PDB file of C-alpha atoms and ligand atoms in Angstrom:
ATOM      1  CA  UNK A   1       0.000   0.000   0.000  1.00 93.00           C
ATOM      2  CA  UNK A   2       1.305   3.438  -0.882  1.00 96.00           C
ATOM      3  CA  UNK A   3       0.481   6.526   1.140  1.00 98.00           C
ATOM      4  CA  UNK A   4       0.407   9.826  -0.743  1.00 98.00           C
ATOM      5  CA  UNK A   5       0.417  13.302   0.704  1.00 98.00           C
ATOM      6  CA  UNK A   6       1.020  15.104  -2.520  1.00 97.00           C
ATOM      7  CA  UNK A   7      -1.386  15.600  -5.450  1.00 98.00           C
ATOM      8  CA  UNK A   8       1.211  15.294  -8.235  1.00 98.00           C
ATOM      9  CA  UNK A   9       2.656  12.049  -6.860  1.00 98.00           C
ATOM     10  CA  UNK A  10      -0.786  10.523  -6.516  1.00 98.00           C
ATOM     11  CA  UNK A  11      -1.786  11.590 -10.034  1.00 97.00           C
ATOM     12  CA  UNK A  12       1.436  10.198 -11.497  1.00 97.00           C
ATOM     13  CA  UNK A  13       0.840   6.865  -9.806  1.00 97.00           C
ATOM     14  CA  UNK A  14      -2.737   6.706 -11.136  1.00 97.00           C
ATOM     15  CA  UNK A  15      -1.840   7.746 -14.690  1.00 95.00           C
ATOM     16  CA  UNK A  16      -2.101   4.300 -16.270  1.00 95.00           C
ATOM     17  CA  UNK A  17      -5.060   3.023 -14.282  1.00 96.00           C
ATOM     18  CA  UNK A  18      -8.251   2.432 -16.241  1.00 93.00           C
ATOM     19  CA  UNK A  19     -10.965   2.331 -13.560  1.00 94.00           C
ATOM     20  CA  UNK A  20     -10.289   3.803 -10.172  1.00 97.00           C
ATOM     21  CA  UNK A  21     -12.693   3.072  -7.302  1.00 98.00           C
ATOM     22  CA  UNK A  22     -12.618   5.856  -4.743  1.00 98.00           C
ATOM     23  CA  UNK A  23     -13.716   5.939  -1.088  1.00 98.00           C
ATOM     24  CA  UNK A  24     -13.577   9.428   0.463  1.00 98.00           C
ATOM     25  CA  UNK A  25     -13.389   9.433   4.276  1.00 98.00           C
ATOM     26  CA  UNK A  26     -12.494  11.671   7.184  1.00 97.00           C
ATOM     27  CA  UNK A  27     -10.596   8.781   8.793  1.00 97.00           C
ATOM     28  CA  UNK A  28     -11.163   7.146  12.173  1.00 94.00           C
ATOM     29  CA  UNK A  29     -12.170   4.153  10.106  1.00 96.00           C
ATOM     30  CA  UNK A  30     -14.670   1.631  11.446  1.00 94.00           C
ATOM     31  CA  UNK A  31     -16.482  -1.362   9.974  1.00 94.00           C
ATOM     32  CA  UNK A  32     -18.833   0.994   8.098  1.00 95.00           C
ATOM     33  CA  UNK A  33     -15.927   2.530   6.161  1.00 97.00           C
ATOM     34  CA  UNK A  34     -14.344  -0.870   5.643  1.00 96.00           C
ATOM     35  CA  UNK A  35     -17.586  -2.095   4.052  1.00 97.00           C
ATOM     36  CA  UNK A  36     -17.253   0.787   1.552  1.00 98.00           C
ATOM     37  CA  UNK A  37     -13.664  -0.249   0.886  1.00 97.00           C
ATOM     38  CA  UNK A  38     -14.760  -3.846   0.371  1.00 97.00           C
ATOM     39  CA  UNK A  39     -17.328  -2.736  -2.188  1.00 97.00           C
ATOM     40  CA  UNK A  40     -14.688  -0.633  -3.927  1.00 97.00           C
ATOM     41  CA  UNK A  41     -12.432  -3.661  -4.176  1.00 96.00           C
ATOM     42  CA  UNK A  42     -15.201  -5.662  -5.843  1.00 96.00           C
ATOM     43  CA  UNK A  43     -15.490  -2.911  -8.446  1.00 96.00           C
ATOM     44  CA  UNK A  44     -11.842  -2.302  -9.300  1.00 96.00           C
ATOM     45  CA  UNK A  45      -8.318  -3.551  -8.687  1.00 94.00           C
ATOM     46  CA  UNK A  46      -7.285   0.037  -8.109  1.00 96.00           C
ATOM     47  CA  UNK A  47      -8.810   1.423  -4.916  1.00 97.00           C
ATOM     48  CA  UNK A  48      -7.975   4.857  -3.552  1.00 98.00           C
ATOM     49  CA  UNK A  49      -9.093   5.864  -0.048  1.00 98.00           C
ATOM     50  CA  UNK A  50      -8.733   9.476   1.042  1.00 98.00           C
ATOM     51  CA  UNK A  51      -8.447  10.556   4.665  1.00 98.00           C
ATOM     52  CA  UNK A  52      -9.051  14.235   5.231  1.00 98.00           C
ATOM     53  CA  UNK A  53     -10.948  16.035   7.993  1.00 98.00           C
ATOM     54  CA  UNK A  54     -12.550  18.753   5.928  1.00 98.00           C
ATOM     55  CA  UNK A  55     -12.774  22.060   7.748  1.00 97.00           C
ATOM     56  CA  UNK A  56     -15.270  23.402   5.169  1.00 97.00           C
ATOM     57  CA  UNK A  57     -18.031  21.115   6.424  1.00 97.00           C
ATOM     58  CA  UNK A  58     -17.852  22.112  10.083  1.00 96.00           C
ATOM     59  CA  UNK A  59     -19.606  25.131  11.567  1.00 95.00           C
ATOM     60  CA  UNK A  60     -17.436  27.306  13.838  1.00 94.00           C
ATOM     61  CA  UNK A  61     -18.935  25.804  17.032  1.00 92.00           C
ATOM     62  CA  UNK A  62     -18.754  22.193  15.806  1.00 92.00           C
ATOM     63  CA  UNK A  63     -16.247  19.429  16.586  1.00 90.00           C
ATOM     64  CA  UNK A  64     -13.582  20.084  13.900  1.00 95.00           C
ATOM     65  CA  UNK A  65     -10.725  20.298  16.429  1.00 94.00           C
ATOM     66  CA  UNK A  66     -12.047  17.420  18.495  1.00 91.00           C
ATOM     67  CA  UNK A  67     -12.833  15.146  15.527  1.00 91.00           C
ATOM     68  CA  UNK A  68     -10.844  11.907  16.041  1.00 92.00           C
ATOM     69  CA  UNK A  69      -7.674  11.761  13.938  1.00 96.00           C
ATOM     70  CA  UNK A  70      -6.228   8.256  13.860  1.00 96.00           C
ATOM     71  CA  UNK A  71      -4.317   8.160  10.584  1.00 97.00           C
ATOM     72  CA  UNK A  72      -1.715   5.549  11.488  1.00 96.00           C
ATOM     73  CA  UNK A  73      -4.362   3.109  12.804  1.00 96.00           C
ATOM     74  CA  UNK A  74      -6.460   3.849   9.727  1.00 97.00           C
ATOM     75  CA  UNK A  75      -3.542   3.020   7.430  1.00 96.00           C
ATOM     76  CA  UNK A  76      -2.991  -0.236   9.322  1.00 95.00           C
ATOM     77  CA  UNK A  77      -6.639  -1.237   8.816  1.00 94.00           C
ATOM     78  CA  UNK A  78      -6.430  -0.346   5.135  1.00 96.00           C
ATOM     79  CA  UNK A  79      -3.222  -2.283   4.536  1.00 92.00           C
ATOM     80  CA  UNK A  80      -4.987  -5.357   6.002  1.00 90.00           C
ATOM     81  CA  UNK A  81      -7.621  -4.774   3.332  1.00 87.00           C
ATOM     82  CA  UNK A  82      -5.119  -4.697   0.466  1.00 82.00           C
ATOM     83  CA  UNK A  83      -5.913  -1.136  -0.487  1.00 92.00           C
ATOM     84  CA  UNK A  84      -3.481   0.128  -3.132  1.00 88.00           C
ATOM     85  CA  UNK A  85      -3.364   3.807  -2.372  1.00 97.00           C
ATOM     86  CA  UNK A  86      -4.253   6.089   0.493  1.00 98.00           C
ATOM     87  CA  UNK A  87      -4.380   9.843  -0.007  1.00 98.00           C
ATOM     88  CA  UNK A  88      -3.727  11.746   3.226  1.00 98.00           C
ATOM     89  CA  UNK A  89      -3.231  15.377   2.243  1.00 98.00           C
ATOM     90  CA  UNK A  90      -2.404  18.148   4.684  1.00 96.00           C
ATOM     91  CA  UNK A  91      -4.692  21.145   4.737  1.00 97.00           C
ATOM     92  CA  UNK A  92      -1.973  23.123   2.936  1.00 97.00           C
ATOM     93  CA  UNK A  93      -2.121  20.692   0.030  1.00 98.00           C
ATOM     94  CA  UNK A  94      -5.865  20.904  -0.461  1.00 98.00           C
ATOM     95  CA  UNK A  95      -6.198  24.538   0.564  1.00 98.00           C
ATOM     96  CA  UNK A  96      -2.888  26.205  -0.400  1.00 97.00           C
ATOM     97  CA  UNK A  97      -4.872  29.435  -0.400  1.00 97.00           C
ATOM     98  CA  UNK A  98      -8.291  29.991   1.204  1.00 96.00           C
ATOM     99  CA  UNK A  99     -10.972  28.009  -0.631  1.00 97.00           C
ATOM    100  CA  UNK A 100     -12.927  30.891  -2.101  1.00 97.00           C
ATOM    101  CA  UNK A 101     -14.612  28.963  -4.884  1.00 97.00           C
ATOM    102  CA  UNK A 102     -17.494  27.120  -3.257  1.00 97.00           C
ATOM    103  CA  UNK A 103     -20.295  25.273  -4.980  1.00 97.00           C
ATOM    104  CA  UNK A 104     -23.753  26.816  -4.921  1.00 97.00           C
ATOM    105  CA  UNK A 105     -26.158  24.073  -3.928  1.00 98.00           C
ATOM    106  CA  UNK A 106     -29.845  23.417  -4.670  1.00 97.00           C
ATOM    107  CA  UNK A 107     -32.577  24.082  -2.051  1.00 98.00           C
ATOM    108  CA  UNK A 108     -32.508  20.475  -0.829  1.00 98.00           C
ATOM    109  CA  UNK A 109     -29.164  21.293   0.795  1.00 98.00           C
ATOM    110  CA  UNK A 110     -30.922  23.747   3.105  1.00 98.00           C
ATOM    111  CA  UNK A 111     -33.343  21.138   4.450  1.00 98.00           C
ATOM    112  CA  UNK A 112     -32.908  18.459   7.152  1.00 98.00           C
ATOM    113  CA  UNK A 113     -29.157  18.392   7.922  1.00 98.00           C
ATOM    114  CA  UNK A 114     -28.685  21.618   5.991  1.00 98.00           C
ATOM    115  CA  UNK A 115     -31.223  23.423   8.150  1.00 98.00           C
ATOM    116  CA  UNK A 116     -29.361  22.548  11.338  1.00 98.00           C
ATOM    117  CA  UNK A 117     -25.852  22.677   9.854  1.00 97.00           C
ATOM    118  CA  UNK A 118     -25.945  25.569   7.361  1.00 97.00           C
ATOM    119  CA  UNK A 119     -23.131  25.319   4.833  1.00 96.00           C
ATOM    120  CA  UNK A 120     -22.451  21.667   5.644  1.00 98.00           C
ATOM    121  CA  UNK A 121     -23.365  20.317   2.211  1.00 98.00           C
ATOM    122  CA  UNK A 122     -21.569  23.131   0.442  1.00 98.00           C
ATOM    123  CA  UNK A 123     -18.435  22.104   2.320  1.00 98.00           C
ATOM    124  CA  UNK A 124     -18.985  18.430   1.543  1.00 98.00           C
ATOM    125  CA  UNK A 125     -19.779  18.971  -2.146  1.00 98.00           C
ATOM    126  CA  UNK A 126     -16.820  21.301  -2.637  1.00 98.00           C
ATOM    127  CA  UNK A 127     -14.296  18.900  -1.104  1.00 98.00           C
ATOM    128  CA  UNK A 128     -15.758  15.875  -2.892  1.00 98.00           C
ATOM    129  CA  UNK A 129     -15.571  17.716  -6.212  1.00 98.00           C
ATOM    130  CA  UNK A 130     -11.933  18.648  -5.516  1.00 98.00           C
ATOM    131  CA  UNK A 131     -11.135  15.030  -4.635  1.00 98.00           C
ATOM    132  CA  UNK A 132     -12.901  13.795  -7.781  1.00 98.00           C
ATOM    133  CA  UNK A 133     -10.822  16.229  -9.836  1.00 98.00           C
ATOM    134  CA  UNK A 134      -7.594  15.091  -8.196  1.00 98.00           C
ATOM    135  CA  UNK A 135      -8.263  11.339  -8.327  1.00 98.00           C
ATOM    136  CA  UNK A 136     -10.563  11.117 -11.376  1.00 98.00           C
ATOM    137  CA  UNK A 137     -12.257   7.916 -10.272  1.00 98.00           C
ATOM    138  CA  UNK A 138     -14.653   5.895 -12.422  1.00 98.00           C
ATOM    139  CA  UNK A 139     -16.702   4.967  -9.356  1.00 98.00           C
ATOM    140  CA  UNK A 140     -17.013   6.441  -5.876  1.00 98.00           C
ATOM    141  CA  UNK A 141     -18.596   4.714  -2.909  1.00 98.00           C
ATOM    142  CA  UNK A 142     -20.706   6.426  -0.230  1.00 98.00           C
ATOM    143  CA  UNK A 143     -22.636   5.043   2.744  1.00 98.00           C
ATOM    144  CA  UNK A 144     -26.403   5.350   3.121  1.00 98.00           C
ATOM    145  CA  UNK A 145     -25.796   6.349   6.750  1.00 97.00           C
ATOM    146  CA  UNK A 146     -25.295   9.888   5.401  1.00 98.00           C
ATOM    147  CA  UNK A 147     -28.412   9.638   3.265  1.00 98.00           C
ATOM    148  CA  UNK A 148     -28.792  13.286   2.360  1.00 98.00           C
ATOM    149  CA  UNK A 149     -25.072  13.571   1.617  1.00 98.00           C
ATOM    150  CA  UNK A 150     -25.409  10.658  -0.810  1.00 98.00           C
ATOM    151  CA  UNK A 151     -28.394  12.408  -2.406  1.00 98.00           C
ATOM    152  CA  UNK A 152     -26.536  15.726  -2.752  1.00 98.00           C
ATOM    153  CA  UNK A 153     -23.452  14.041  -4.256  1.00 98.00           C
ATOM    154  CA  UNK A 154     -25.610  12.126  -6.745  1.00 98.00           C
ATOM    155  CA  UNK A 155     -27.326  15.363  -7.772  1.00 98.00           C
ATOM    156  CA  UNK A 156     -23.969  17.149  -8.075  1.00 98.00           C
ATOM    157  CA  UNK A 157     -22.633  14.418 -10.350  1.00 98.00           C
ATOM    158  CA  UNK A 158     -25.817  14.403 -12.435  1.00 98.00           C
ATOM    159  CA  UNK A 159     -26.257  18.157 -12.761  1.00 98.00           C
ATOM    160  CA  UNK A 160     -22.563  18.909 -13.344  1.00 98.00           C
ATOM    161  CA  UNK A 161     -22.038  15.945 -15.716  1.00 98.00           C
ATOM    162  CA  UNK A 162     -19.184  14.553 -13.657  1.00 98.00           C
ATOM    163  CA  UNK A 163     -18.105  11.211 -15.135  1.00 98.00           C
ATOM    164  CA  UNK A 164     -18.188   9.263 -11.866  1.00 98.00           C
ATOM    165  CA  UNK A 165     -20.620   6.497 -11.007  1.00 98.00           C
ATOM    166  CA  UNK A 166     -21.882   6.825  -7.427  1.00 98.00           C
ATOM    167  CA  UNK A 167     -22.394   3.560  -5.566  1.00 98.00           C
ATOM    168  CA  UNK A 168     -24.353   3.403  -2.291  1.00 98.00           C
ATOM    169  CA  UNK A 169     -23.637   0.947   0.522  1.00 98.00           C
ATOM    170  CA  UNK A 170     -25.989  -0.085   3.303  1.00 97.00           C
ATOM    171  CA  UNK A 171     -25.456   1.240   6.825  1.00 98.00           C
ATOM    172  CA  UNK A 172     -23.521  -1.058   9.146  1.00 97.00           C
ATOM    173  CA  UNK A 173     -25.051  -1.378  12.638  1.00 98.00           C
ATOM    174  CA  UNK A 174     -24.084  -2.833  15.983  1.00 97.00           C
ATOM    175  CA  UNK A 175     -26.193  -5.739  17.281  1.00 97.00           C
ATOM    176  CA  UNK A 176     -28.589  -3.328  19.053  1.00 96.00           C
ATOM    177  CA  UNK A 177     -29.104  -1.327  15.863  1.00 97.00           C
ATOM    178  CA  UNK A 178     -26.885   1.727  16.412  1.00 98.00           C
ATOM    179  CA  UNK A 179     -25.450   2.916  13.098  1.00 98.00           C
ATOM    180  CA  UNK A 180     -21.639   2.933  13.160  1.00 96.00           C
ATOM    181  CA  UNK A 181     -20.212   6.448  13.272  1.00 94.00           C
ATOM    182  CA  UNK A 182     -16.949   8.025  14.338  1.00 90.00           C
ATOM    183  CA  UNK A 183     -18.982  10.253  16.665  1.00 90.00           C
ATOM    184  CA  UNK A 184     -20.249   7.236  18.676  1.00 95.00           C
ATOM    185  CA  UNK A 185     -16.974   7.400  20.560  1.00 92.00           C
ATOM    186  CA  UNK A 186     -18.148  10.621  22.211  1.00 94.00           C
ATOM    187  CA  UNK A 187     -20.917   8.663  24.035  1.00 97.00           C
ATOM    188  CA  UNK A 188     -20.477   7.562  27.636  1.00 97.00           C
ATOM    189  CA  UNK A 189     -21.678   4.083  28.703  1.00 97.00           C
ATOM    190  CA  UNK A 190     -25.216   5.182  29.632  1.00 97.00           C
ATOM    191  CA  UNK A 191     -25.611   7.225  26.452  1.00 98.00           C
ATOM    192  CA  UNK A 192     -24.240   4.362  24.362  1.00 98.00           C
ATOM    193  CA  UNK A 193     -26.959   2.083  25.720  1.00 97.00           C
ATOM    194  CA  UNK A 194     -29.635   4.667  24.946  1.00 98.00           C
ATOM    195  CA  UNK A 195     -28.203   5.528  21.520  1.00 98.00           C
ATOM    196  CA  UNK A 196     -29.844   2.614  19.676  1.00 98.00           C
ATOM    197  CA  UNK A 197     -33.255   4.159  20.510  1.00 98.00           C
ATOM    198  CA  UNK A 198     -32.831   6.475  17.542  1.00 98.00           C
ATOM    199  CA  UNK A 199     -32.832   3.453  15.242  1.00 98.00           C
ATOM    200  CA  UNK A 200     -35.602   1.745  17.282  1.00 98.00           C
ATOM    201  CA  UNK A 201     -37.743   4.848  16.818  1.00 98.00           C
ATOM    202  CA  UNK A 202     -37.168   4.745  13.062  1.00 98.00           C
ATOM    203  CA  UNK A 203     -38.138   1.071  13.053  1.00 98.00           C
ATOM    204  CA  UNK A 204     -41.340   1.763  15.028  1.00 98.00           C
ATOM    205  CA  UNK A 205     -42.279   4.541  12.611  1.00 98.00           C
ATOM    206  CA  UNK A 206     -41.602   2.275   9.645  1.00 98.00           C
ATOM    207  CA  UNK A 207     -43.802  -0.428  11.191  1.00 97.00           C
ATOM    208  CA  UNK A 208     -46.614   2.092  11.699  1.00 97.00           C
ATOM    209  CA  UNK A 209     -46.428   3.066   8.041  1.00 96.00           C
ATOM    210  CA  UNK A 210     -46.266  -0.576   6.967  1.00 94.00           C
ATOM    211  CA  UNK A 211     -49.476  -1.225   8.908  1.00 94.00           C
ATOM    212  CA  UNK A 212     -51.251   1.493   6.934  1.00 92.00           C
ATOM    213  CA  UNK A 213     -50.797   4.687   8.962  1.00 95.00           C
ATOM    214  CA  UNK A 214     -50.101   7.497   6.486  1.00 94.00           C
ATOM    215  CA  UNK A 215     -50.610  10.466   8.800  1.00 97.00           C
ATOM    216  CA  UNK A 216     -46.962  11.385   8.318  1.00 97.00           C
ATOM    217  CA  UNK A 217     -47.108  14.545  10.417  1.00 96.00           C
ATOM    218  CA  UNK A 218     -48.575  12.717  13.394  1.00 98.00           C
ATOM    219  CA  UNK A 219     -46.067   9.900  12.993  1.00 98.00           C
ATOM    220  CA  UNK A 220     -43.179  12.363  12.974  1.00 98.00           C
ATOM    221  CA  UNK A 221     -44.526  14.154  16.021  1.00 98.00           C
ATOM    222  CA  UNK A 222     -45.042  10.885  17.857  1.00 98.00           C
ATOM    223  CA  UNK A 223     -41.500   9.712  17.038  1.00 98.00           C
ATOM    224  CA  UNK A 224     -39.959  13.015  18.154  1.00 98.00           C
ATOM    225  CA  UNK A 225     -42.008  12.984  21.377  1.00 98.00           C
ATOM    226  CA  UNK A 226     -40.887   9.438  22.106  1.00 98.00           C
ATOM    227  CA  UNK A 227     -37.229  10.424  21.909  1.00 98.00           C
ATOM    228  CA  UNK A 228     -37.741  13.660  23.866  1.00 98.00           C
ATOM    229  CA  UNK A 229     -39.445  11.720  26.662  1.00 98.00           C
ATOM    230  CA  UNK A 230     -36.344   9.529  26.828  1.00 98.00           C
ATOM    231  CA  UNK A 231     -34.146  12.593  27.302  1.00 97.00           C
ATOM    232  CA  UNK A 232     -33.046  13.256  23.725  1.00 98.00           C
ATOM    233  CA  UNK A 233     -32.976  16.681  22.190  1.00 98.00           C
ATOM    234  CA  UNK A 234     -34.395  16.180  18.694  1.00 98.00           C
ATOM    235  CA  UNK A 235     -33.422  18.226  15.631  1.00 98.00           C
ATOM    236  CA  UNK A 236     -35.800  16.382  13.294  1.00 98.00           C
ATOM    237  CA  UNK A 237     -37.431  13.091  12.625  1.00 98.00           C
ATOM    238  CA  UNK A 238     -38.984  13.325   9.248  1.00 98.00           C
ATOM    239  CA  UNK A 239     -40.461  11.175   6.460  1.00 98.00           C
ATOM    240  CA  UNK A 240     -39.394  11.987   2.898  1.00 98.00           C
ATOM    241  CA  UNK A 241     -39.610  10.801  -0.675  1.00 98.00           C
ATOM    242  CA  UNK A 242     -36.475   8.920  -1.581  1.00 98.00           C
ATOM    243  CA  UNK A 243     -36.148  10.222  -5.125  1.00 96.00           C
ATOM    244  CA  UNK A 244     -36.450  13.947  -4.294  1.00 97.00           C
ATOM    245  CA  UNK A 245     -36.008  14.160  -0.516  1.00 98.00           C
ATOM    246  CA  UNK A 246     -39.177  16.259  -0.475  1.00 97.00           C
ATOM    247  CA  UNK A 247     -41.609  15.587   2.406  1.00 97.00           C
ATOM    248  CA  UNK A 248     -43.662  12.404   2.047  1.00 97.00           C
ATOM    249  CA  UNK A 249     -47.199  12.845   0.768  1.00 93.00           C
ATOM    250  CA  UNK A 250     -48.483   9.417  -0.169  1.00 92.00           C
ATOM    251  CA  UNK A 251     -47.313   5.821  -0.154  1.00 91.00           C
ATOM    252  CA  UNK A 252     -47.110   5.855  -3.967  1.00 88.00           C
ATOM    253  CA  UNK A 253     -43.444   6.822  -3.898  1.00 92.00           C
ATOM    254  CA  UNK A 254     -40.601   5.109  -2.069  1.00 96.00           C
ATOM    255  CA  UNK A 255     -39.994   6.752   1.289  1.00 97.00           C
ATOM    256  CA  UNK A 256     -37.218   7.166   3.815  1.00 98.00           C
ATOM    257  CA  UNK A 257     -37.360   8.286   7.458  1.00 98.00           C
ATOM    258  CA  UNK A 258     -34.481  10.519   8.477  1.00 98.00           C
ATOM    259  CA  UNK A 259     -33.570  11.550  11.981  1.00 98.00           C
ATOM    260  CA  UNK A 260     -31.029  13.657  13.865  1.00 98.00           C
ATOM    261  CA  UNK A 261     -30.982  14.014  17.625  1.00 98.00           C
ATOM    262  CA  UNK A 262     -28.675  14.801  20.484  1.00 98.00           C
ATOM    263  CA  UNK A 263     -27.727  12.679  23.454  1.00 98.00           C
ATOM    264  CA  UNK A 264     -25.976  15.129  25.732  1.00 96.00           C
ATOM    265  CA  UNK A 265     -23.361  16.855  23.580  1.00 94.00           C
ATOM    266  CA  UNK A 266     -23.320  14.177  20.887  1.00 95.00           C
ATOM    267  CA  UNK A 267     -25.391  14.546  17.747  1.00 96.00           C
ATOM    268  CA  UNK A 268     -26.403  11.307  16.039  1.00 97.00           C
ATOM    269  CA  UNK A 269     -28.057  10.868  12.649  1.00 98.00           C
ATOM    270  CA  UNK A 270     -29.701   7.837  11.143  1.00 98.00           C
ATOM    271  CA  UNK A 271     -32.273   6.872   8.541  1.00 98.00           C
ATOM    272  CA  UNK A 272     -34.355   3.958   7.389  1.00 98.00           C
ATOM    273  CA  UNK A 273     -35.779   3.250   3.952  1.00 98.00           C
ATOM    274  CA  UNK A 274     -39.388   2.103   3.859  1.00 94.00           C
TER     275      UNK A 274
HETATM  276  O1  PAF B   1     -18.856  11.274   4.807  1.00 70.66           O
HETATM  277  C1  PAF B   1     -17.756  11.791   5.088  1.00 70.66           C
HETATM  278  O2  PAF B   1     -16.943  11.219   5.813  1.00 70.66           O
HETATM  279  C2  PAF B   1     -17.411  13.165   4.536  1.00 70.66           C
HETATM  280  O3  PAF B   1     -18.532  13.984   4.497  1.00 70.66           O
HETATM  281  C3  PAF B   1     -16.713  13.105   3.160  1.00 70.66           C
HETATM  282  C4  PAF B   1     -17.630  12.526   2.097  1.00 70.66           C
HETATM  283  C5  PAF B   1     -15.452  12.279   3.261  1.00 70.66           C
HETATM  284  C6  PAF B   1     -16.338  14.520   2.710  1.00 70.66           C
HETATM  285  O4  PAF B   1     -15.455  15.118   3.611  1.00 70.66           O
END
């Protein structure tokens, strides 16, 4: 496995590759990331994983400084997975000067996560576009855990005619249902036990819909109340159409329930397709 810090070296090493499969990450790799890497390996012999904690997608009060940085452990995990190339740029490499060109995003980026984390998707889309330009992959793999991110990236690729196929991977969960996330490490033991209730609430809501309840507003309210009664602070729990991420109206389109809520100082997100 080769580790690259520099754009020119990475590009030179990729020059003769036909199809590159790319997995962008912010590091602190867990089984969820490794599932993305596994999928990438099924798609191409040449897999590139990037590790970069992207300042552009954090609000000033968020956990950019605190975000776990575990590059040498991450590289060890990746070498066990036979990954060919890891791109670990410094900030100075990706932002030699302030990043003044930022993508303008469609209204969907101001909803759900975007409403509570303004500018988040602009930061994500801008860095992903830069990484696509540097690596020029044929395919890129994203997890469904970040459902709206996946949606925004797909729309970016479609509307900007970027020649990259976007592949989605299912969320990996612990045995009690908690979606794997680097931020789970912020939870103390009591919070960790409670944390799977976000997923359980999504499951309950899905079951209600499956049994014919289509009063989406009431279902959302009920789900939010359930979490609040358990001590969560809820940003949203909301039922949407999968193909537009607009609010659900009927059962005629495929739906997804998305949720974001706080346990103490830790914000967790999750979703469930119906
Ligand atoms: O999902 C993530 O880890 C990040 O948002 C990504 C796609 C690597 C961009 O920084």
